[in-house]
Coordinates of C-alpha atoms and ligand atoms in Angstrom, one line a residue:
M1 CA 17.9 -52.6 3.7
S2 CA 15.4 -51.2 6.2
K3 CA 11.9 -52.7 6.2
K4 CA 9.3 -50.6 4.4
R5 CA 6.5 -49.3 6.6
Y6 CA 3.1 -50.9 6.1
E7 CA 0.4 -48.6 4.8
R8 CA -3.2 -49.6 4.8
P9 CA -4.5 -49.8 1.2
V10 CA -7.1 -47.4 0.1
I11 CA -9.2 -47.3 -3.0
V12 CA -9.6 -43.9 -4.6
K13 CA -11.3 -43.0 -7.8
Q14 CA -8.5 -42.2 -10.3
Q15 CA -9.3 -39.0 -12.0
S16 CA -5.9 -37.8 -13.2
G17 CA -4.8 -38.1 -16.8
F18 CA -8.2 -37.7 -18.5
M19 CA -8.4 -35.4 -21.4
N20 CA -10.6 -32.4 -21.3
K21 CA -11.0 -29.6 -23.7
Y22 CA -7.7 -28.0 -22.4
G23 CA -5.7 -31.2 -22.9
A24 CA -4.4 -33.7 -20.4
R25 CA -3.3 -33.0 -16.9
E26 CA 0.4 -32.4 -16.9
S27 CA 2.5 -34.9 -15.0
I28 CA 4.1 -33.5 -11.8
K29 CA 7.8 -33.0 -12.2
P30 CA 9.9 -32.5 -9.2
L31 CA 11.9 -29.4 -8.5
T32 CA 15.2 -30.7 -7.2
E33 CA 17.2 -27.5 -7.2
I34 CA 17.0 -23.7 -7.4
D35 CA 19.7 -22.0 -9.4
N36 CA 21.7 -25.2 -9.4
I37 CA 21.7 -25.5 -5.6
K38 CA 20.2 -28.8 -4.4
I39 CA 17.1 -28.3 -2.3
D40 CA 18.3 -31.0 0.1
E41 CA 21.5 -29.1 0.6
L42 CA 19.6 -25.9 1.4
T43 CA 17.4 -27.5 4.1
E44 CA 20.3 -29.5 5.6
K45 CA 22.2 -26.3 6.1
F46 CA 19.4 -23.8 6.8
G47 CA 16.6 -25.9 8.1
S48 CA 13.0 -26.3 7.1
P49 CA 10.8 -24.5 6.4
L50 CA 13.0 -22.1 4.4
F51 CA 12.3 -19.1 2.2
V52 CA 14.7 -18.9 -0.7
F53 CA 15.2 -16.0 -3.1
S54 CA 17.2 -16.0 -6.3
E55 CA 19.2 -12.9 -7.0
K56 CA 19.7 -13.9 -10.6
Q57 CA 16.0 -14.3 -11.2
I58 CA 15.2 -11.0 -9.5
R59 CA 17.7 -9.0 -11.6
E60 CA 16.6 -10.8 -14.8
K61 CA 13.0 -10.0 -14.2
Y62 CA 13.7 -6.4 -13.4
R63 CA 15.8 -5.9 -16.5
R64 CA 13.2 -7.6 -18.7
L65 CA 10.4 -5.4 -17.4
Y66 CA 12.5 -2.3 -17.6
K67 CA 13.4 -3.0 -21.2
I68 CA 9.8 -3.7 -22.2
F69 CA 8.8 -0.2 -21.0
K70 CA 12.0 1.6 -22.0
T71 CA 11.8 0.4 -25.6
R72 CA 8.3 1.8 -25.8
Y73 CA 8.8 5.1 -24.0
P74 CA 12.0 7.1 -23.5
K75 CA 11.8 8.0 -19.8
V76 CA 11.0 5.2 -17.4
R77 CA 11.6 4.9 -13.7
F78 CA 10.8 2.1 -11.3
A79 CA 10.2 2.7 -7.6
W80 CA 10.4 -0.5 -5.5
S81 CA 7.2 -1.1 -3.5
Y82 CA 8.5 -1.7 0.0
K83 CA 5.4 -3.3 1.3
T84 CA 5.7 -6.1 -1.3
N85 CA 9.0 -7.2 0.2
Y86 CA 11.0 -5.0 2.4
L87 CA 13.8 -7.4 3.4
S88 CA 16.9 -5.2 3.2
A89 CA 18.7 -7.5 0.7
I90 CA 15.8 -7.5 -1.6
C91 CA 15.3 -3.8 -1.6
S92 CA 19.0 -3.2 -2.1
I93 CA 19.0 -5.4 -5.2
Y94 CA 16.4 -3.2 -6.7
H95 CA 18.2 0.0 -5.7
Q96 CA 21.4 -1.4 -7.3
E97 CA 19.3 -1.8 -10.5
G98 CA 18.4 1.9 -10.3
S99 CA 15.0 1.6 -8.7
W100 CA 13.8 4.3 -6.3
A101 CA 11.8 3.5 -3.2
E102 CA 8.0 3.6 -2.9
V103 CA 6.9 3.5 0.7
V104 CA 3.5 3.7 2.4
S105 CA 4.4 4.3 6.1
E106 CA 7.0 6.1 8.2
F107 CA 8.5 2.7 9.1
E108 CA 9.1 1.9 5.5
Y109 CA 10.3 5.4 4.9
D110 CA 12.9 5.0 7.6
K111 CA 13.9 1.6 6.3
A112 CA 14.6 3.1 2.9
R113 CA 16.6 5.9 4.4
N114 CA 18.6 3.5 6.5
L115 CA 19.5 1.5 3.4
G116 CA 20.9 4.7 2.0
V117 CA 18.1 5.9 -0.3
K118 CA 18.0 9.8 -0.3
G119 CA 14.7 11.5 0.5
E120 CA 14.5 12.9 -3.0
N121 CA 14.4 9.3 -4.4
I122 CA 11.6 8.2 -2.1
I123 CA 7.9 8.3 -3.1
F124 CA 5.8 8.6 0.0
N125 CA 2.4 7.1 -0.6
G126 CA -0.5 6.0 1.6
P127 CA -3.3 7.5 3.6
D128 CA -1.4 7.4 7.0
K129 CA 1.4 10.0 7.2
D130 CA 1.4 11.8 10.5
E131 CA 2.7 15.3 11.0
A132 CA 6.1 14.3 12.2
A133 CA 6.6 11.8 9.3
L134 CA 5.5 14.4 6.8
E135 CA 7.8 17.1 8.2
K136 CA 10.8 14.8 8.1
A137 CA 9.9 13.7 4.5
I138 CA 9.4 17.2 3.3
R139 CA 12.7 18.4 4.9
E140 CA 14.4 15.5 3.1
K141 CA 12.8 16.5 -0.2
A142 CA 10.8 13.2 -0.7
L143 CA 7.9 13.1 -3.1
I144 CA 4.8 13.3 -1.1
H145 CA 1.8 11.7 -2.9
I146 CA -1.2 13.3 -1.2
D147 CA -4.1 10.9 -0.4
H148 CA -6.8 13.2 1.0
F149 CA -7.6 16.9 1.7
D150 CA -6.8 16.5 5.4
E151 CA -3.3 15.5 4.4
L152 CA -3.1 18.4 1.9
Y153 CA -4.0 20.9 4.7
M154 CA -1.5 19.4 7.1
I155 CA 1.2 19.8 4.5
M156 CA 0.2 23.4 4.0
E157 CA 0.5 24.0 7.7
I158 CA 3.9 22.3 8.0
T159 CA 5.4 24.1 5.0
E160 CA 4.2 27.5 6.3
R161 CA 5.4 26.8 9.9
I162 CA 8.9 25.8 8.9
D163 CA 9.0 27.9 5.7
I164 CA 9.9 25.2 3.2
T165 CA 8.7 24.0 -0.1
A166 CA 7.2 20.5 -0.4
N167 CA 7.4 18.3 -3.5
V168 CA 4.0 16.9 -4.0
A169 CA 1.8 14.9 -6.4
I170 CA -1.8 13.7 -5.8
R171 CA -3.1 10.2 -6.0
V172 CA -6.1 10.0 -8.3
N173 CA -8.7 7.3 -8.2
M174 CA -11.0 6.7 -11.1
D175 CA -13.4 4.4 -12.9
T176 CA -11.2 2.1 -15.0
G177 CA -13.8 -0.5 -15.7
I178 CA -12.7 -2.7 -12.8
Y179 CA -15.4 -3.5 -10.2
P180 CA -15.6 -2.9 -7.4
P181 CA -13.5 0.3 -8.0
W182 CA -10.7 1.2 -5.7
N183 CA -12.1 4.6 -4.7
R184 CA -10.9 4.9 -1.1
F185 CA -7.4 6.1 -2.0
G186 CA -6.7 9.5 -3.4
F187 CA -8.9 12.1 -5.1
N188 CA -11.6 11.1 -7.5
Y189 CA -11.3 11.9 -11.1
E190 CA -14.9 11.8 -12.4
N191 CA -16.4 14.0 -9.7
G192 CA -13.9 16.8 -10.1
E193 CA -12.2 16.3 -6.7
A194 CA -8.8 15.6 -8.3
M195 CA -8.9 18.8 -10.3
L196 CA -10.0 20.8 -7.2
A197 CA -7.0 19.3 -5.2
L198 CA -4.7 20.3 -8.0
K199 CA -6.1 23.9 -8.0
R200 CA -5.5 24.2 -4.3
I201 CA -1.9 23.0 -4.7
L202 CA -1.3 25.4 -7.6
V203 CA -2.3 28.5 -5.7
N204 CA 0.0 27.7 -2.8
D205 CA 3.6 29.0 -3.2
R206 CA 5.1 26.4 -0.9
L207 CA 3.8 23.4 -2.8
K208 CA 5.6 22.3 -5.9
L209 CA 3.5 20.0 -8.0
R210 CA 5.8 17.4 -9.5
G211 CA 3.5 14.7 -10.9
L212 CA 0.3 12.7 -10.9
H213 CA -0.2 9.3 -9.4
T214 CA -2.6 6.4 -9.5
H215 CA -2.5 2.8 -8.4
I216 CA -5.6 1.1 -9.7
G217 CA -5.4 -2.2 -7.9
T218 CA -3.4 -5.4 -7.6
Y219 CA -3.2 -8.5 -9.8
I220 CA -5.1 -6.7 -12.6
M221 CA -5.7 -9.3 -15.2
S222 CA -6.2 -7.0 -18.2
A223 CA -4.2 -4.2 -19.8
E224 CA -7.3 -2.2 -20.7
P225 CA -7.8 -0.6 -17.2
Y226 CA -4.2 0.8 -17.5
R227 CA -5.0 2.4 -20.8
V228 CA -8.1 4.0 -19.3
A229 CA -6.2 5.1 -16.1
T230 CA -3.3 6.6 -18.1
L231 CA -5.6 8.4 -20.5
K232 CA -7.4 10.0 -17.5
L233 CA -4.2 11.2 -16.0
V234 CA -3.2 12.5 -19.4
E235 CA -6.4 14.5 -19.5
L236 CA -5.6 16.1 -16.2
A237 CA -2.0 16.8 -17.3
K238 CA -3.3 18.4 -20.5
T239 CA -5.6 20.7 -18.5
L240 CA -2.7 21.7 -16.2
Y241 CA -0.5 22.3 -19.3
N242 CA -3.1 24.2 -21.3
Q243 CA -4.9 26.2 -18.6
Y244 CA -2.3 26.7 -15.9
D245 CA 1.0 26.4 -17.9
V246 CA 2.2 23.7 -15.5
K247 CA 4.4 21.0 -16.8
L248 CA 4.6 17.7 -14.9
E249 CA 7.9 15.9 -14.3
Y250 CA 6.3 12.5 -14.0
I251 CA 3.2 10.4 -14.4
D252 CA 3.1 7.5 -11.9
I253 CA 0.9 4.5 -12.9
G254 CA 1.5 2.6 -9.7
G255 CA 1.8 -1.2 -9.6
G256 CA -0.7 -4.0 -10.0
F257 CA 0.6 -6.3 -12.7
P258 CA 0.0 -9.9 -12.0
S259 CA 2.6 -12.6 -11.4
N260 CA 2.6 -16.3 -12.3
N261 CA 0.4 -17.1 -9.3
T262 CA -3.1 -18.5 -10.0
L263 CA -6.1 -16.9 -8.2
K264 CA -8.6 -19.2 -6.4
G265 CA -11.5 -19.8 -8.7
Q266 CA -9.4 -19.4 -11.8
Y267 CA -9.6 -22.6 -13.8
L268 CA -6.6 -22.2 -16.0
D269 CA -3.1 -21.5 -14.8
A270 CA -2.2 -17.8 -14.7
E271 CA 0.5 -18.4 -17.3
Q272 CA -2.1 -19.5 -19.8
I273 CA -4.6 -16.6 -19.5
L274 CA -2.8 -13.5 -18.5
P275 CA -1.8 -10.7 -20.9
T276 CA 1.9 -10.3 -21.5
Y277 CA 3.9 -7.5 -19.9
E278 CA 4.3 -6.1 -23.4
D279 CA 0.5 -5.7 -23.5
Y280 CA 0.5 -3.6 -20.3
A281 CA 3.4 -1.5 -21.6
D282 CA 1.7 -0.9 -24.9
A283 CA -1.5 0.2 -23.2
I284 CA 0.3 2.6 -20.8
T285 CA 2.9 4.1 -23.1
S286 CA 0.5 4.6 -26.1
A287 CA -1.8 6.5 -23.8
L288 CA 1.1 8.7 -22.7
F289 CA 1.9 9.7 -26.2
E290 CA -1.6 11.2 -26.3
L291 CA 0.0 14.1 -24.5
N292 CA 1.4 15.1 -27.8
L293 CA 4.5 16.6 -26.3
P294 CA 8.0 16.9 -27.8
A295 CA 10.5 14.3 -26.5
D296 CA 12.2 16.7 -24.1
E297 CA 9.0 17.7 -22.5
L298 CA 7.5 14.2 -22.0
P299 CA 7.1 13.3 -18.3
V300 CA 8.9 10.4 -16.8
L301 CA 6.8 7.3 -16.6
T302 CA 7.1 6.0 -13.0
L303 CA 6.1 2.4 -12.2
E304 CA 5.7 1.0 -8.7
T305 CA 5.5 -2.6 -9.7
G306 CA 5.8 -4.9 -6.8
R307 CA 4.2 -8.4 -7.2
A308 CA 5.1 -8.9 -10.8
L309 CA 8.8 -8.2 -10.1
I310 CA 9.4 -10.3 -7.1
D311 CA 6.8 -13.0 -6.8
D312 CA 8.3 -15.6 -9.2
S313 CA 11.8 -15.3 -7.6
G314 CA 10.7 -16.5 -4.1
Y315 CA 10.3 -20.1 -3.0
L316 CA 9.2 -21.7 0.2
I317 CA 10.6 -25.1 1.0
S318 CA 8.5 -27.2 3.5
T319 CA 8.7 -30.7 4.9
V320 CA 5.9 -33.2 5.4
I321 CA 5.5 -33.6 9.2
A322 CA 2.9 -36.3 8.8
T323 CA 0.5 -37.8 6.4
K324 CA -3.1 -38.8 7.1
R325 CA -6.0 -40.4 5.4
L326 CA -9.1 -38.4 6.0
S327 CA -12.3 -40.3 6.7
T328 CA -13.1 -39.8 3.0
G329 CA -9.9 -41.5 1.9
K330 CA -8.4 -38.3 0.7
Q331 CA -4.6 -37.8 1.3
A332 CA -3.8 -35.1 3.8
L333 CA -0.3 -33.7 4.2
I334 CA 0.7 -31.9 7.3
M335 CA 3.5 -29.5 6.5
D336 CA 5.9 -27.5 8.7
A337 CA 4.8 -24.3 7.0
G338 CA 1.3 -22.9 7.0
V339 CA -0.8 -19.8 6.5
N340 CA 1.3 -18.1 9.1
Y341 CA 4.0 -17.8 6.5
L342 CA 1.7 -17.8 3.5
F343 CA -1.0 -15.3 4.1
T344 CA -1.3 -15.2 0.3
S345 CA -2.9 -18.7 0.3
Y346 CA -6.2 -17.1 1.0
W347 CA -6.2 -15.7 -2.5
F348 CA -4.0 -17.9 -4.5
N349 CA -3.9 -21.6 -5.4
H350 CA -0.2 -21.7 -4.8
K351 CA 1.8 -24.0 -7.1
L352 CA 3.4 -26.9 -5.2
M353 CA 6.1 -29.2 -6.4
P354 CA 7.6 -32.3 -4.9
T355 CA 11.4 -32.3 -4.6
K356 CA 12.1 -35.8 -5.8
E357 CA 11.0 -38.0 -8.7
T358 CA 7.6 -39.6 -8.1
F359 CA 5.9 -42.4 -10.0
G360 CA 3.4 -40.5 -12.0
F361 CA 0.4 -41.4 -9.8
T362 CA -1.3 -38.4 -8.3
E363 CA -4.3 -38.2 -6.0
N364 CA -6.6 -35.5 -4.7
T365 CA -4.8 -34.1 -1.7
V366 CA -5.3 -31.5 1.0
V367 CA -2.2 -29.7 2.2
Y368 CA -2.4 -28.4 5.8
G369 CA 0.1 -26.3 7.7
P370 CA 1.2 -27.1 11.3
L371 CA -1.0 -24.7 13.2
C372 CA -3.7 -25.8 15.5
M373 CA -6.3 -23.9 13.5
N374 CA -8.9 -25.2 11.0
I375 CA -8.1 -22.3 8.6
D376 CA -4.5 -23.5 8.2
V377 CA -4.8 -24.9 4.7
I378 CA -2.3 -24.3 2.0
R379 CA -4.2 -26.1 -0.8
D380 CA -7.7 -27.6 -0.5
D381 CA -7.6 -29.8 -3.5
I382 CA -4.5 -30.5 -5.5
Y383 CA -3.6 -33.5 -7.5
F384 CA -0.3 -34.5 -5.9
P385 CA 1.9 -37.6 -5.6
T386 CA 1.6 -39.8 -2.6
M387 CA 4.0 -38.4 0.0
Q388 CA 5.6 -39.6 3.2
K389 CA 6.8 -38.1 6.4
G390 CA 10.1 -36.3 5.7
D391 CA 9.4 -35.7 2.0
K392 CA 9.7 -32.1 1.0
L393 CA 7.7 -29.8 -1.3
V394 CA 8.3 -26.4 -2.7
V395 CA 5.7 -23.6 -2.8
L396 CA 6.4 -21.5 -5.9
Y397 CA 5.9 -17.8 -6.5
V398 CA 5.9 -16.6 -2.9
G399 CA 8.3 -13.6 -3.3
A400 CA 5.5 -11.0 -3.0
Y401 CA 3.8 -10.1 0.2
S402 CA 4.6 -13.4 2.1
V403 CA 7.7 -12.2 4.0
T404 CA 5.9 -8.9 4.8
Q405 CA 2.4 -10.2 5.6
W406 CA 3.6 -13.3 7.5
M407 CA 2.6 -13.6 11.1
Q408 CA 4.5 -14.6 14.2
F409 CA 1.8 -16.9 15.3
I410 CA 2.2 -20.2 17.2
T411 CA 5.7 -20.8 15.6
L412 CA 8.7 -18.7 15.0
R413 CA 9.5 -17.5 11.5
P414 CA 12.2 -19.4 9.6
N415 CA 15.4 -18.5 7.8
V416 CA 15.3 -16.6 4.6
V417 CA 18.2 -17.1 2.2
L418 CA 19.4 -15.5 -1.0
I419 CA 21.1 -17.5 -3.6
T420 CA 23.5 -15.0 -5.1
E421 CA 24.5 -14.6 -8.7
E422 CA 27.8 -16.2 -7.8
G423 CA 26.1 -19.3 -6.4
D424 CA 26.6 -18.5 -2.7
V425 CA 23.8 -19.0 -0.3
E426 CA 23.5 -16.1 2.2
I427 CA 21.0 -15.7 5.1
I428 CA 19.2 -12.5 4.6
R429 CA 16.9 -12.9 7.6
E430 CA 17.7 -15.1 10.5
A431 CA 15.2 -17.6 11.9
E432 CA 13.5 -16.0 14.9
K433 CA 14.4 -17.0 18.4
L434 CA 12.3 -16.9 21.5
E435 CA 14.2 -13.8 22.7
N436 CA 13.3 -11.9 19.6
I437 CA 9.7 -12.3 20.5
T438 CA 9.9 -11.7 24.2
A439 CA 12.4 -8.8 24.1
P440 CA 9.7 -6.1 23.7
E441 CA 7.5 -7.7 26.4
R442 CA 7.4 -6.4 30.0
L443 CA 6.3 -8.6 32.8
P444 CA 4.7 -6.7 35.8
E445 CA 6.6 -7.4 39.0
K446 CA 3.6 -8.8 40.8
L447 CA 3.1 -11.5 38.0
K448 CA 6.6 -12.9 38.3
D449 CA 6.1 -15.5 41.0
F450 CA 3.8 -18.4 41.0
S451 CA 3.8 -22.0 42.2
L452 CA 2.1 -24.9 40.5
D453 CA 3.2 -27.4 43.2
E454 CA 0.0 -29.3 43.8
Q455 CA -1.3 -29.8 47.3
L456 CA -3.9 -32.4 46.8
Ligands
LIG1 C1 1.0 -2.0 -3.0 C2 1.3 -0.9 -3.8 C3 2.1 -1.0 -5.0 C4 2.6 -2.4 -5.5 O1 1.5 -3.1 -6.0 P1 1.7 -4.5 -6.7 O2 0.3 -5.0 -7.0 O3 2.4 -5.4 -5.8 O4 2.5 -4.3 -8.0 C5 2.4 0.1 -5.7 N1 1.9 1.3 -5.4 C6 1.2 1.5 -4.3 C7 0.7 2.8 -3.9 C8 0.8 0.4 -3.5 O5 0.0 0.6 -2.4

């Protein structure tokens, strides 16, 4: 038996386990496996840090959400929000489930096309679509969701120049009761701008108005703003129907449903305070029925849900590089994954779990990443078991935005694996190598030679 390492004793005020009005603090249980695959096995084979996605959980969540909407409204379509997670394997799971693609840049558009999504199944959102991107998307019959008048005029020029019809919708922004309002994207509802944009589209023969779109924000913690937003789009649709005899094929309510993550400054866990997905579905679909249309004329309800679909199915395994006692006595963990992979830790108090049984004692802990930067903090204050070098922990609910917003900064990005429904573990993005980063660099000839041999 190897001799245990001596650790200087510290006295810390014990605060865990007290009752408060919400009950007692839960004891911290370990997470030893994901989909029956041992976490130790995963890191042995694929290294640490490691992003892990569960195909089973992704498909189950998708089917659950789809069903919640489909049982309340007859025509439902999801379009996968690429920016939320555009790893090819992840997008392809959603496409296999029947989801269209929702993209906000030419890069994402091309990525969807490369995966085999036809233009007509792509929703092209976002304020930045240049002329070449628009021309390509229009030729490929994508749905162009127009963001501003300059884009509208550019589309008019393109369609005239190449004599083609474009499939369009407008993005509408509005007061939904959320403050500050997201009024930078799309055309405003209240000041009449949205109606004006629609009129300009309707008088143009080369523009085919297919739908209306809004995306009211992200991590919206109440269903009510969705009811308000849907009702406002329904009002626009009624005006089109009654005054212009125009029928819409779809109404797109965007994304924005929350996941299990807990926002900073939120006292209770998200799971305890958020509305259910059924609440959101009730708000949206009951507002759509205000159209008072017969079943065959009802527009398709399109949803661009990102975060709520993928967040809970993504995990980040990380290893303790070192532990420290800060001068205050507080436990500090230095992990091998930091904010470079978890941009989302600026907004969320990510849920962390140890990967082996601990003894029930928890202490106030700060969890740092490996970067040489003061901002590299995963959790400021978390009651966590005492840990040692080499111990692992898992960051939960990191499926959304982390593997798209992550930075190549100081370290290379790690492997991303998918646990398939069959129980196989497949790499879906290889760990980066030095060559991946230096390949696009060019070193001017005159900078190639130097000598550091000292001549003292
Ligand atoms: C980001 C985005 C989404 C997805 O939002 P979530 O909050 O992740 O559900 C959907 N639609 C548009 C236009 C977006 O920009």
